[in-house]
Every structure is written in structure tokens, then in C-alpha cells.
Amino acid sequence: MSLLGRVNATDEAAGSDDVALRVDHVSKTFRVHHERANSLKAFVASGGRNRYDDFYALRDVSLEVRTGEALGIIGHNGSGKSTLLKCMAQILTPNEGEIVVNKRMAALLELGAGFHPELSGRDNVFLNAAILGMARKEIEERFDAIVAFSGLEEFIDSPVKTYSSGMYVRLAFAVAINVDPELLLIDEILAVGDVTFQQKCMEKFVELREQNRTLVLVTHDTGSVRHFCDRAIWLDHGTIKADGKPADVIDEYTETMLGAEETSQGGAVRRGSGEIWVERVELLVDGVADAPVRTGSKLTIRLHFDTSEVVPNPVFAVQISRLGGAMVCAPSSRDGDAVPESISGKGTVDIDVADLPLLPGPFVLHCEVTGYGRQHIYDHLQNAASFDVLSGNTDEVDGLVTLRPTWQVTGTGVHGKIDKQ
Ligand SMILES: Nc1ncnc2c1ncn2[C@@H]1O[C@H](COP(=O)(O)OP(=O)(O)OP(=O)(O)O)[C@@H](O)[C@H]1O
Ligand SMILES: [Mg+2]
């Protein structure tokens, strides 16, 4: 059987009323500050308050996931997928409606959720597995298997705050699948692992499906939803836009997305505790602002920050996603080994990219300032910038990035080379 081979849920499961998870008229709002009152004038104009709105990340969402079902959830950036999954995992409480979970659940959510940065990998395994309902003795029995699956033997006694994003995910996934979940919720995070690890995860999924376990998978990778899920839901601005066979839902979604590129530009949305914040983001090409961005450009992403107090070891991060689509990368100053001991006052952060590998298309950029453990969010600016990449120093067109490959064709009967047309 191929790794991505679709495993059909057994007939009993598909036909039964055995509901693993029920989401009943759930709404979730966040308080969103549109503009910080930076100047005295703005402060006075706002009547001395910060302006905010209650923003519906989810609006009246109802669905049932049956036992043995693999449900894929798709939708554009900011459509509420992660929020829905966090509500299902009971990490967020809905403002209205109800969530009923009938199975032993494990959830793999955003990076870092659930790990304690100061503790070692080993301690976090015990902590996490205990939270997921395993007895200490059981954890001890499975500990070696968990570490082996993660491939982090060498690092298991280092504090997880020293782990890379990929290492985090490996450990989190290793714990989650080894606690024997009947219901597994997964948010995108597998995209962070390398190819070997992704393949290992896929094998594990197939195994779980064969055991009639229930999966809810949030992803921008419509290919894996098509192959792997037996049902798909399309979330759009916090509501369910379509629910049905993966092929139908994905086709509908893709068509709409293609037509929506021009119009889907929302404004920036800010959240976080606010001791330090990114005032604006500038994109410079060869040091010049507002110049066209091309594949191969020398690009600088410049974050202008301000602070209200001294902030200890702040980590800056940006995330680049295809408009309405997959995350392409999410580098941080921690990965880049550029975390100051403290920051106060104003300043800039330059993220220099020598030879931009993004292929032509529309992209959005989010940015974030967090504590060293990446859990405390000082500032998160969703849709901080959007930009179009124009064609540049490669003739490739499909996909999101170029690998800058070189090609060789060899064989006993291979002759000559035609000129590029
Ligand atoms: N803690 C929060 N405080 C304020 N707003 C939030 C919070 N979490 C999410 N939001 C907002 O709710 C909306 C939905 O976010 P969510 O993370 O669920 O989207 P998503 O579909 O997972 O997007 P992506 O594809 O980019 O992962 C966004 O506008 C986001 O800015
Ligand atoms: Mg998300």
C-alpha cells in the first residue's frame, strides 16, 4: 500500500451514529485592537481608550465527526481553522455553543502549545503524556519508543527552548501518537518537519486509520486531504462554506481562491500583550523601498519596533504564506541566533534574503514578537504586509519556491543539447 493510499473507514463506522466529536453552534470572538493610540491626538480622539472590536473568528459552526472518520479542514489564512481546532481541543472556550468530545483525544496544535520551554525534552514527555491521561508507569514503558520516533535521542535532556521548530514538532507528534489517542487533532504542524519525518507521520496516520481511529486534520495541502481524508470542510471567514467529499470541496475552494486573489486583502489585525510591538514592516529590494519584488531579488524585510518598557530576550519572527494558501516559511531571530538580552526604545530588525527563492504569485507576511520560549506573545501582526512576486531569475512557474536545481541528463544514447527556446 502506498503511503498516501486512502484507507476507507469501515462500513460500520461510516454508517453508525457513533459520534466522536460534536461541535454545536459554536461562535468564538476575539477582541481586536485596530490601531494603537500612538500619538496624543489619536489617544484624545479615541476618548482615552484604545479602539477595539469584537471580531468573530468562528460564527455559528456546527459539525459532527464520526468515529473512524478522517476529516480535513481547509480554508484561507485567517478563516478560523486553528481557532476551531483549539476549541475542539478545549484550549479555547467558545463564547457561544458547545463542544462534546466522546473519545480520548490528543491534539497537535500550533508550535509550542503544551511544552514548557525551561524543562528538558524528557520532562516534557512525562508532563505531556500525563496531561494526555497516561499513568507514569505507562509513560516509562513507552518512553524509549517515543524518543525513538522523535529521533531526538541526543537532545532529550536539553531544555526544549533550545530546540528548533522541527525538533519541537517531532517531539510533540511522538508523544501525541504514543498516548494511543482515539481522536487526533492536527494543525498544519507536520509541514514543519522534514520529508523523512513527514513520511513517518503518514505511515502512522495510515496505521491509525486502520485501527478505526478518528482524525481531524487542518492543512493547506489539499493533496493530502484529497488522498487521505474521507470528508472535507471548507471554512470561510469563520463559517462552514462547504462540507462533503474532499474532491468536490477542494475543487470549489480552489476555484474561488483563484478568483479571489485581487479582493481578499484584509487589513492588519494585531494581538499580544503589547510591551513591544512592530509599528510597520518595510520591504526593500536592493535597499530601495516600494520597488518590485522578483524571484532572485535581494530582499530586506525591515521591522520597525517600539517598546513601552524594557523587554528581556525578545524573539522576532515573520511568517510568509501564499495568499490564501500554504505557509512557505517562518524564520525567527532565535533560529538566526540574533536574540538580544534586552531591548528598550525604538529600533529596526532587518531580515536579509540574498536571493529570494519565492516564485511569482501573491504572498502575505505576518510578524510576531515573542519571549524566548516562543509562547508568550508580545505582539502578533496578522497580514502585516502583502506583496506580489514578479518573475525574475528563473523560468520555473509552478509551485511556491525554486530549489535552484541544476540538471544533468546522461545515458549511452543521449546526444547534444538544444538551445533554450
Ligand atoms: N488569540 C487571538 N487573539 C485575537 N485574534 C485572534 C487570536 N487567534 C486568532 N485570532 C484571529 O482569528 C482569525 C482566525 O485565526 P485562525 O488562526 O483560526 O486562522 P487560520 O484559518 O488557522 O489561518 P492560517 O491558515 O493562517 O493558519 C484571524 O483573523 C486571527 O487574527
Ligand atoms: Mg492556522
Short mmCIF file of C-alpha atoms and ligand atoms in Angstrom, two decimals:
data_model
loop_
_atom_site.label_atom_id
_atom_site.label_comp_id
_atom_site.label_asym_id
_atom_site.label_seq_id
_atom_site.Cartn_x
_atom_site.Cartn_y
_atom_site.Cartn_z
CA MET A 1 0.00 0.00 0.00
CA SER A 2 1.30 3.41 -0.87
CA LEU A 3 1.92 5.79 1.94
CA LEU A 4 -0.70 8.19 0.85
CA GLY A 5 -3.04 5.36 -0.06
CA ARG A 6 -6.51 6.19 1.04
CA VAL A 7 -7.80 3.97 3.81
CA ASN A 8 -11.52 3.80 3.77
CA ALA A 9 -13.26 3.83 7.08
CA THR A 10 -15.02 0.56 7.73
CA ASP A 11 -18.66 0.39 6.78
CA GLU A 12 -19.81 0.01 10.36
CA ALA A 13 -18.07 3.23 11.27
CA ALA A 14 -19.31 5.19 8.30
CA GLY A 15 -22.86 4.08 8.78
CA SER A 16 -23.02 4.23 12.54
CA ASP A 17 -24.18 7.10 14.66
CA ASP A 18 -21.09 6.81 16.77
CA VAL A 19 -20.10 10.44 17.11
CA ALA A 20 -16.53 11.04 18.24
CA LEU A 21 -16.82 14.81 18.41
CA ARG A 22 -19.70 17.24 18.16
CA VAL A 23 -19.46 20.97 17.57
CA ASP A 24 -22.80 22.60 18.24
CA HIS A 25 -23.48 26.19 17.14
CA VAL A 26 -20.05 27.38 18.22
CA SER A 27 -19.01 31.01 17.95
CA LYS A 28 -15.72 32.47 19.10
CA THR A 29 -14.88 36.15 19.19
CA PHE A 30 -11.62 37.94 19.88
CA ARG A 31 -11.17 41.48 20.97
CA VAL A 32 -9.13 43.15 18.25
CA HIS A 33 -7.27 46.42 18.64
CA HIS A 34 -7.17 48.08 15.27
CA GLU A 35 -4.83 50.95 15.94
CA ARG A 36 -2.70 51.62 18.92
CA ALA A 37 -3.21 55.19 20.16
CA ASN A 38 0.39 56.16 19.48
CA SER A 39 0.02 59.90 19.41
CA LEU A 40 -1.63 62.12 21.96
CA LYS A 41 -4.03 63.26 19.24
CA ALA A 42 -5.11 59.71 18.46
CA PHE A 43 -5.44 58.99 22.16
CA VAL A 44 -7.67 62.01 22.71
CA ALA A 45 -9.67 61.26 19.58
CA SER A 46 -10.37 57.77 20.86
CA GLY A 47 -11.76 59.23 24.07
CA GLY A 48 -8.80 57.92 26.06
CA ARG A 49 -9.49 54.30 25.20
CA ASN A 50 -7.89 52.01 22.74
CA ARG A 51 -10.27 51.27 19.90
CA TYR A 52 -11.33 47.68 19.65
CA ASP A 53 -13.94 45.50 18.05
CA ASP A 54 -15.22 42.05 18.82
CA PHE A 55 -14.16 40.02 15.86
CA TYR A 56 -15.87 36.73 15.02
CA ALA A 57 -13.19 34.13 14.29
CA LEU A 58 -15.94 31.47 14.26
CA ARG A 59 -19.60 32.12 13.73
CA ASP A 60 -22.26 29.52 14.44
CA VAL A 61 -20.25 26.47 13.39
CA SER A 62 -21.88 23.07 13.76
CA LEU A 63 -20.48 19.72 12.71
CA GLU A 64 -20.13 16.14 13.81
CA VAL A 65 -17.13 13.91 13.33
CA ARG A 66 -17.95 10.22 13.33
CA THR A 67 -15.71 7.57 14.78
CA GLY A 68 -13.23 6.32 12.22
CA GLU A 69 -13.63 9.35 10.01
CA ALA A 70 -10.69 11.39 8.70
CA LEU A 71 -11.86 14.96 8.32
CA GLY A 72 -9.76 17.57 6.53
CA ILE A 73 -10.38 21.25 7.24
CA ILE A 74 -9.26 23.75 4.62
CA GLY A 75 -9.69 27.49 4.14
CA HIS A 76 -7.81 30.72 3.53
CA ASN A 77 -5.40 32.27 6.05
CA GLY A 78 -7.35 33.61 8.99
CA SER A 79 -10.55 31.71 8.17
CA GLY A 80 -10.69 30.23 11.67
CA LYS A 81 -9.24 26.73 11.20
CA SER A 82 -6.79 26.88 14.10
CA THR A 83 -9.36 28.56 16.30
CA LEU A 84 -11.83 25.76 15.58
CA LEU A 85 -9.23 23.13 16.38
CA LYS A 86 -8.29 24.87 19.63
CA CYS A 87 -11.96 24.95 20.61
CA MET A 88 -12.21 21.23 19.82
CA ALA A 89 -9.11 20.61 21.94
CA GLN A 90 -10.71 22.67 24.71
CA ILE A 91 -7.78 25.07 24.83
CA LEU A 92 -10.14 27.88 23.86
CA THR A 93 -13.63 28.25 25.25
CA PRO A 94 -16.30 29.24 22.73
CA ASN A 95 -18.38 32.33 23.52
CA GLU A 96 -21.48 30.52 22.36
CA GLY A 97 -22.32 26.92 21.65
CA GLU A 98 -20.95 23.66 22.88
CA ILE A 99 -18.28 21.07 22.07
CA VAL A 100 -18.72 17.45 23.10
CA VAL A 101 -15.78 15.05 22.93
CA ASN A 102 -16.57 11.38 23.33
CA LYS A 103 -13.12 9.92 22.82
CA ARG A 104 -9.66 10.01 24.32
CA MET A 105 -8.21 12.94 22.45
CA ALA A 106 -4.71 14.14 21.66
CA ALA A 107 -4.06 17.38 19.86
CA LEU A 108 -1.09 18.74 17.95
CA LEU A 109 -1.65 22.43 17.72
CA GLU A 110 0.48 25.43 17.00
CA LEU A 111 4.13 25.30 17.68
CA GLY A 112 5.00 25.11 21.32
CA ALA A 113 1.48 24.76 22.66
CA GLY A 114 1.75 22.32 25.53
CA PHE A 115 5.51 22.36 26.05
CA HIS A 116 7.28 24.02 28.92
CA PRO A 117 10.31 25.82 27.44
CA GLU A 118 12.56 25.61 30.50
CA LEU A 119 12.11 21.86 31.01
CA SER A 120 14.07 19.19 29.17
CA GLY A 121 12.58 17.11 26.36
CA ARG A 122 12.44 14.20 28.79
CA ASP A 123 10.46 16.12 31.42
CA ASN A 124 8.14 17.48 28.78
CA VAL A 125 7.39 13.98 27.51
CA PHE A 126 6.34 12.96 31.01
CA LEU A 127 4.39 16.15 31.58
CA ASN A 128 2.62 15.98 28.25
CA ALA A 129 1.80 12.31 28.38
CA ALA A 130 0.42 12.79 31.91
CA ILE A 131 -1.77 15.66 30.71
CA LEU A 132 -3.00 13.40 27.92
CA GLY A 133 -4.04 10.88 30.53
CA MET A 134 -1.23 8.34 30.73
CA ALA A 135 -0.09 6.84 34.02
CA ARG A 136 3.58 7.29 34.95
CA LYS A 137 4.29 3.57 34.58
CA GLU A 138 2.78 3.52 31.09
CA ILE A 139 4.85 6.53 30.11
CA GLU A 140 8.00 4.85 31.40
CA GLU A 141 7.22 1.79 29.31
CA ARG A 142 6.73 3.85 26.16
CA PHE A 143 9.39 6.44 26.78
CA ASP A 144 12.01 4.79 24.58
CA ALA A 145 9.54 4.33 21.75
CA ILE A 146 8.55 7.98 21.98
CA VAL A 147 12.16 9.18 21.87
CA ALA A 148 13.00 6.77 19.05
CA PHE A 149 10.06 8.03 17.00
CA SER A 150 11.12 11.62 17.57
CA GLY A 151 14.72 10.84 16.60
CA LEU A 152 15.89 13.24 19.33
CA GLU A 153 17.91 10.83 21.46
CA GLU A 154 20.86 13.19 21.66
CA PHE A 155 18.80 16.19 22.68
CA ILE A 156 16.28 14.65 25.03
CA ASP A 157 17.93 16.12 28.12
CA SER A 158 18.31 19.64 26.73
CA PRO A 159 15.67 22.24 27.55
CA VAL A 160 13.12 22.41 24.73
CA LYS A 161 13.66 26.16 24.44
CA THR A 162 16.86 25.24 22.63
CA TYR A 163 15.01 23.09 20.08
CA SER A 164 14.39 24.17 16.51
CA SER A 165 10.81 24.34 15.21
CA GLY A 166 11.20 20.97 13.52
CA MET A 167 12.52 19.35 16.69
CA TYR A 168 9.57 20.68 18.68
CA VAL A 169 7.13 19.18 16.26
CA ARG A 170 8.88 15.82 16.19
CA LEU A 171 8.68 15.51 19.94
CA ALA A 172 5.09 16.73 20.15
CA PHE A 173 3.98 14.30 17.47
CA ALA A 174 5.89 11.41 19.02
CA VAL A 175 4.11 11.98 22.32
CA ALA A 176 0.69 12.51 20.79
CA ILE A 177 0.62 9.30 18.79
CA ASN A 178 2.15 7.19 21.52
CA VAL A 179 -0.52 8.03 24.07
CA ASP A 180 -2.83 5.94 21.91
CA PRO A 181 -5.38 8.59 21.01
CA GLU A 182 -8.80 7.58 19.74
CA LEU A 183 -9.23 11.06 18.34
CA LEU A 184 -6.27 13.01 17.00
CA LEU A 185 -6.43 16.68 16.08
CA ILE A 186 -3.60 18.04 13.97
CA ASP A 187 -2.99 21.62 12.89
CA GLU A 188 -0.67 22.06 9.94
CA ILE A 189 2.37 21.44 12.08
CA LEU A 190 3.57 18.48 10.09
CA ALA A 191 4.62 20.90 7.40
CA VAL A 192 7.44 21.95 9.71
CA GLY A 193 9.07 18.51 9.87
CA ASP A 194 11.48 17.31 7.24
CA VAL A 195 10.49 14.89 4.49
CA THR A 196 11.58 11.72 6.30
CA PHE A 197 9.62 12.71 9.34
CA GLN A 198 6.56 13.62 7.29
CA GLN A 199 6.70 10.19 5.74
CA LYS A 200 6.92 8.55 9.13
CA CYS A 201 3.87 10.54 10.21
CA MET A 202 1.95 9.47 7.12
CA GLU A 203 2.70 5.82 7.88
CA LYS A 204 1.44 6.39 11.38
CA PHE A 205 -1.74 8.01 10.06
CA VAL A 206 -2.44 5.03 7.87
CA GLU A 207 -1.96 2.78 10.90
CA LEU A 208 -4.33 4.89 12.97
CA ARG A 209 -6.92 4.82 10.21
CA GLU A 210 -6.70 1.08 10.00
CA GLN A 211 -7.41 0.94 13.71
CA ASN A 212 -10.56 2.97 13.14
CA ARG A 213 -9.17 5.99 14.98
CA THR A 214 -10.64 9.40 14.22
CA LEU A 215 -8.58 12.22 12.70
CA VAL A 216 -9.18 15.90 12.20
CA LEU A 217 -6.53 17.48 10.04
CA VAL A 218 -6.12 21.18 9.31
CA THR A 219 -3.91 21.79 6.33
CA HIS A 220 -3.29 23.90 3.26
CA ASP A 221 -2.05 20.83 1.49
CA THR A 222 -5.18 19.97 -0.44
CA GLY A 223 -3.32 17.00 -1.93
CA SER A 224 -3.15 15.20 1.39
CA VAL A 225 -6.79 16.00 2.13
CA ARG A 226 -7.74 14.55 -1.26
CA HIS A 227 -5.78 11.35 -0.70
CA PHE A 228 -6.07 10.90 2.96
CA CYS A 229 -9.41 12.21 4.21
CA ASP A 230 -12.87 10.85 3.56
CA ARG A 231 -14.52 14.17 4.20
CA ALA A 232 -13.54 17.81 3.90
CA ILE A 233 -14.85 21.04 5.35
CA TRP A 234 -14.11 24.46 3.91
CA LEU A 235 -14.07 27.27 6.45
CA ASP A 236 -14.52 30.77 5.11
CA HIS A 237 -14.47 33.81 7.40
CA GLY A 238 -15.42 31.67 10.37
CA THR A 239 -18.33 29.81 8.81
CA ILE A 240 -18.64 26.49 7.02
CA LYS A 241 -18.81 27.17 3.31
CA ALA A 242 -18.82 23.55 2.14
CA ASP A 243 -18.88 20.10 3.72
CA GLY A 244 -18.61 16.93 1.68
CA LYS A 245 -16.37 14.73 -0.43
CA PRO A 246 -12.80 16.03 -0.47
CA ALA A 247 -12.63 16.23 -4.28
CA ASP A 248 -15.79 18.36 -4.52
CA VAL A 249 -14.97 20.66 -1.62
CA ILE A 250 -11.38 21.20 -2.77
CA ASP A 251 -12.40 21.97 -6.35
CA GLU A 252 -14.91 24.53 -5.17
CA TYR A 253 -12.39 26.06 -2.78
CA THR A 254 -9.61 26.22 -5.35
CA GLU A 255 -11.84 27.87 -7.95
CA THR A 256 -12.96 30.54 -5.52
CA MET A 257 -9.43 31.16 -4.29
CA LEU A 258 -8.15 31.66 -7.81
CA GLY A 259 -10.80 34.27 -8.45
CA ALA A 260 -10.31 35.94 -5.09
CA GLU A 261 -6.68 36.94 -5.28
CA GLU A 262 -7.49 40.52 -6.15
CA THR A 263 -10.03 41.13 -3.45
CA SER A 264 -9.15 39.14 -0.40
CA GLN A 265 -6.82 41.71 1.08
CA GLY A 266 -7.92 42.29 4.65
CA GLY A 267 -6.37 44.85 6.95
CA ALA A 268 -3.76 44.08 9.55
CA VAL A 269 -5.01 42.64 12.82
CA ARG A 270 -2.98 42.94 16.00
CA ARG A 271 -2.90 40.98 19.23
CA GLY A 272 -0.49 40.37 22.11
CA SER A 273 0.46 41.79 25.50
CA GLY A 274 1.98 44.91 23.95
CA GLU A 275 5.24 45.70 25.84
CA ILE A 276 6.96 45.68 22.44
CA TRP A 277 5.27 45.96 19.07
CA VAL A 278 6.05 46.12 15.38
CA GLU A 279 4.99 49.51 14.16
CA ARG A 280 5.38 48.79 10.48
CA VAL A 281 7.02 46.44 8.04
CA GLU A 282 9.03 47.59 5.06
CA LEU A 283 10.14 45.54 2.09
CA LEU A 284 13.33 46.78 0.44
CA VAL A 285 14.69 45.49 -2.83
CA ASP A 286 18.41 46.28 -3.18
CA GLY A 287 17.85 48.68 -0.31
CA VAL A 288 15.04 50.53 -2.10
CA ALA A 289 11.53 50.72 -0.64
CA ASP A 290 8.43 50.07 -2.78
CA ALA A 291 10.45 48.51 -5.59
CA PRO A 292 9.04 45.45 -7.40
CA VAL A 293 9.89 42.15 -5.73
CA ARG A 294 11.10 39.44 -8.08
CA THR A 295 12.31 35.87 -7.82
CA GLY A 296 16.02 36.29 -7.12
CA SER A 297 15.69 39.78 -5.64
CA LYS A 298 17.98 40.89 -2.85
CA LEU A 299 15.20 41.45 -0.34
CA THR A 300 15.28 43.02 3.10
CA ILE A 301 12.27 42.66 5.37
CA ARG A 302 12.59 45.50 7.86
CA LEU A 303 10.53 45.50 11.05
CA HIS A 304 10.27 48.86 12.84
CA PHE A 305 9.60 48.22 16.52
CA ASP A 306 8.77 50.33 19.54
CA THR A 307 8.56 49.45 23.23
CA SER A 308 6.83 50.70 26.34
CA GLU A 309 9.32 49.12 28.75
CA VAL A 310 12.49 47.02 28.83
CA VAL A 311 11.79 43.64 27.22
CA PRO A 312 14.09 40.69 28.04
CA ASN A 313 15.31 38.49 25.16
CA PRO A 314 12.58 39.18 22.62
CA VAL A 315 12.36 36.93 19.57
CA PHE A 316 11.25 38.42 16.26
CA ALA A 317 9.62 36.17 13.70
CA VAL A 318 7.97 36.53 10.33
CA GLN A 319 5.77 34.09 8.53
CA ILE A 320 5.32 34.15 4.79
CA SER A 321 2.28 32.42 3.32
CA ARG A 322 0.89 32.20 -0.17
CA LEU A 323 -2.24 34.39 -0.21
CA GLY A 324 -4.99 32.07 0.95
CA GLY A 325 -2.63 29.14 0.94
CA ALA A 326 0.27 27.29 2.46
CA MET A 327 2.83 28.71 4.82
CA VAL A 328 6.10 28.93 2.93
CA CYS A 329 8.47 29.69 5.77
CA ALA A 330 8.54 31.09 9.28
CA PRO A 331 12.06 32.16 10.22
CA SER A 332 12.77 33.65 13.64
CA SER A 333 15.63 35.61 15.16
CA ARG A 334 16.02 32.70 17.56
CA ASP A 335 16.71 30.28 14.70
CA GLY A 336 19.01 33.01 13.34
CA ASP A 337 20.84 33.29 16.67
CA ALA A 338 20.14 37.02 16.97
CA VAL A 339 18.30 37.44 20.25
CA PRO A 340 19.43 40.44 22.32
CA GLU A 341 19.49 40.18 26.12
CA SER A 342 17.09 43.08 26.32
CA ILE A 343 15.51 45.80 24.21
CA SER A 344 14.01 49.17 25.04
CA GLY A 345 13.18 52.23 22.95
CA LYS A 346 12.73 52.07 19.20
CA GLY A 347 14.70 50.25 16.53
CA THR A 348 14.63 48.07 13.46
CA VAL A 349 15.17 44.42 12.66
CA ASP A 350 16.47 43.55 9.21
CA ILE A 351 15.87 40.13 7.74
CA ASP A 352 18.13 39.90 4.70
CA VAL A 353 17.44 37.42 1.94
CA ALA A 354 20.24 37.35 -0.61
CA ASP A 355 18.43 35.57 -3.44
CA LEU A 356 14.67 35.36 -2.95
CA PRO A 357 13.50 31.82 -3.82
CA LEU A 358 9.77 32.65 -3.96
CA LEU A 359 8.16 32.00 -7.35
CA PRO A 360 5.75 34.54 -8.87
CA GLY A 361 2.44 34.91 -7.06
CA PRO A 362 0.69 36.75 -4.26
CA PHE A 363 2.08 36.40 -0.73
CA VAL A 364 1.20 37.70 2.72
CA LEU A 365 3.50 38.31 5.63
CA HIS A 366 2.64 38.09 9.32
CA CYS A 367 5.07 39.09 12.04
CA GLU A 368 5.40 38.41 15.69
CA VAL A 369 7.47 39.32 18.74
CA THR A 370 7.55 36.68 21.48
CA GLY A 371 9.53 35.74 24.57
CA TYR A 372 12.45 33.39 24.18
CA GLY A 373 10.24 30.34 24.73
CA ARG A 374 8.04 31.47 21.78
CA GLN A 375 4.94 31.03 23.92
CA HIS A 376 4.38 34.49 25.33
CA ILE A 377 3.22 36.77 22.52
CA TYR A 378 4.14 40.43 22.91
CA ASP A 379 2.83 41.35 19.52
CA HIS A 380 1.33 39.47 16.61
CA LEU A 381 0.51 41.38 13.48
CA GLN A 382 -1.57 39.30 11.12
CA ASN A 383 -1.37 40.46 7.47
CA ALA A 384 1.39 42.94 8.28
CA ALA A 385 2.24 43.19 4.59
CA SER A 386 1.20 41.68 1.32
CA PHE A 387 3.24 41.62 -1.84
CA ASP A 388 3.32 40.14 -5.30
CA VAL A 389 6.42 38.38 -6.51
CA LEU A 390 7.09 39.03 -10.18
CA SER A 391 9.06 36.76 -12.44
CA GLY A 392 12.81 37.09 -12.08
CA ASN A 393 15.89 34.97 -12.46
CA THR A 394 14.27 31.60 -13.15
CA ASP A 395 11.91 30.26 -15.81
CA GLU A 396 10.12 27.98 -13.38
CA VAL A 397 6.48 28.88 -12.83
CA ASP A 398 4.75 26.16 -10.82
CA GLY A 399 4.85 25.85 -7.07
CA LEU A 400 5.84 28.27 -4.35
CA VAL A 401 9.64 28.28 -4.34
CA THR A 402 12.53 27.41 -6.57
CA LEU A 403 15.14 24.97 -5.32
CA ARG A 404 17.63 26.44 -7.80
CA PRO A 405 18.35 22.97 -9.12
CA THR A 406 20.87 22.06 -11.75
CA TRP A 407 20.02 19.30 -14.26
CA GLN A 408 22.01 16.58 -15.93
CA VAL A 409 20.71 14.10 -18.47
CA THR A 410 23.03 11.14 -19.01
CA GLY A 411 22.77 7.86 -20.89
CA THR A 412 24.51 5.98 -23.68
CA GLY A 413 22.15 7.40 -26.29
CA VAL A 414 21.95 10.98 -25.09
CA HIS A 415 23.34 13.41 -27.67
CA GLY A 416 23.75 17.14 -27.86
CA LYS A 417 21.60 19.82 -26.28
CA ILE A 418 19.11 22.13 -27.94
CA ASP A 419 19.19 25.83 -27.28
CA LYS A 420 16.65 27.21 -24.90
CA GLN A 421 13.55 28.38 -26.76
N1 LIG B 1 -5.66 34.94 20.34
C1 LIG B 1 -6.19 35.70 19.39
N2 LIG B 1 -6.50 36.99 19.61
C2 LIG B 1 -7.04 37.75 18.64
N3 LIG B 1 -7.32 37.33 17.41
C3 LIG B 1 -7.04 36.05 17.11
C4 LIG B 1 -6.46 35.16 18.07
N4 LIG B 1 -6.29 33.94 17.50
C5 LIG B 1 -6.74 34.09 16.24
N5 LIG B 1 -7.19 35.34 16.01
C6 LIG B 1 -7.77 35.85 14.76
O1 LIG B 1 -8.84 34.99 14.37
C7 LIG B 1 -8.85 34.78 12.96
C8 LIG B 1 -8.76 33.31 12.68
O2 LIG B 1 -7.46 32.86 13.02
P1 LIG B 1 -7.01 31.35 12.85
O3 LIG B 1 -5.64 31.27 13.44
O4 LIG B 1 -8.05 30.45 13.39
O5 LIG B 1 -6.94 31.22 11.27
P2 LIG B 1 -6.43 30.00 10.37
O6 LIG B 1 -7.55 29.62 9.48
O7 LIG B 1 -5.84 28.95 11.22
O8 LIG B 1 -5.31 30.72 9.48
P3 LIG B 1 -3.92 30.13 8.85
O9 LIG B 1 -4.29 29.43 7.58
O10 LIG B 1 -3.12 31.37 8.55
O11 LIG B 1 -3.30 29.25 9.88
C9 LIG B 1 -7.68 35.60 12.42
O12 LIG B 1 -8.18 36.83 11.95
C10 LIG B 1 -6.78 35.81 13.61
O13 LIG B 1 -6.05 37.01 13.52
MG MG B 2 -3.92 28.21 11.48
#
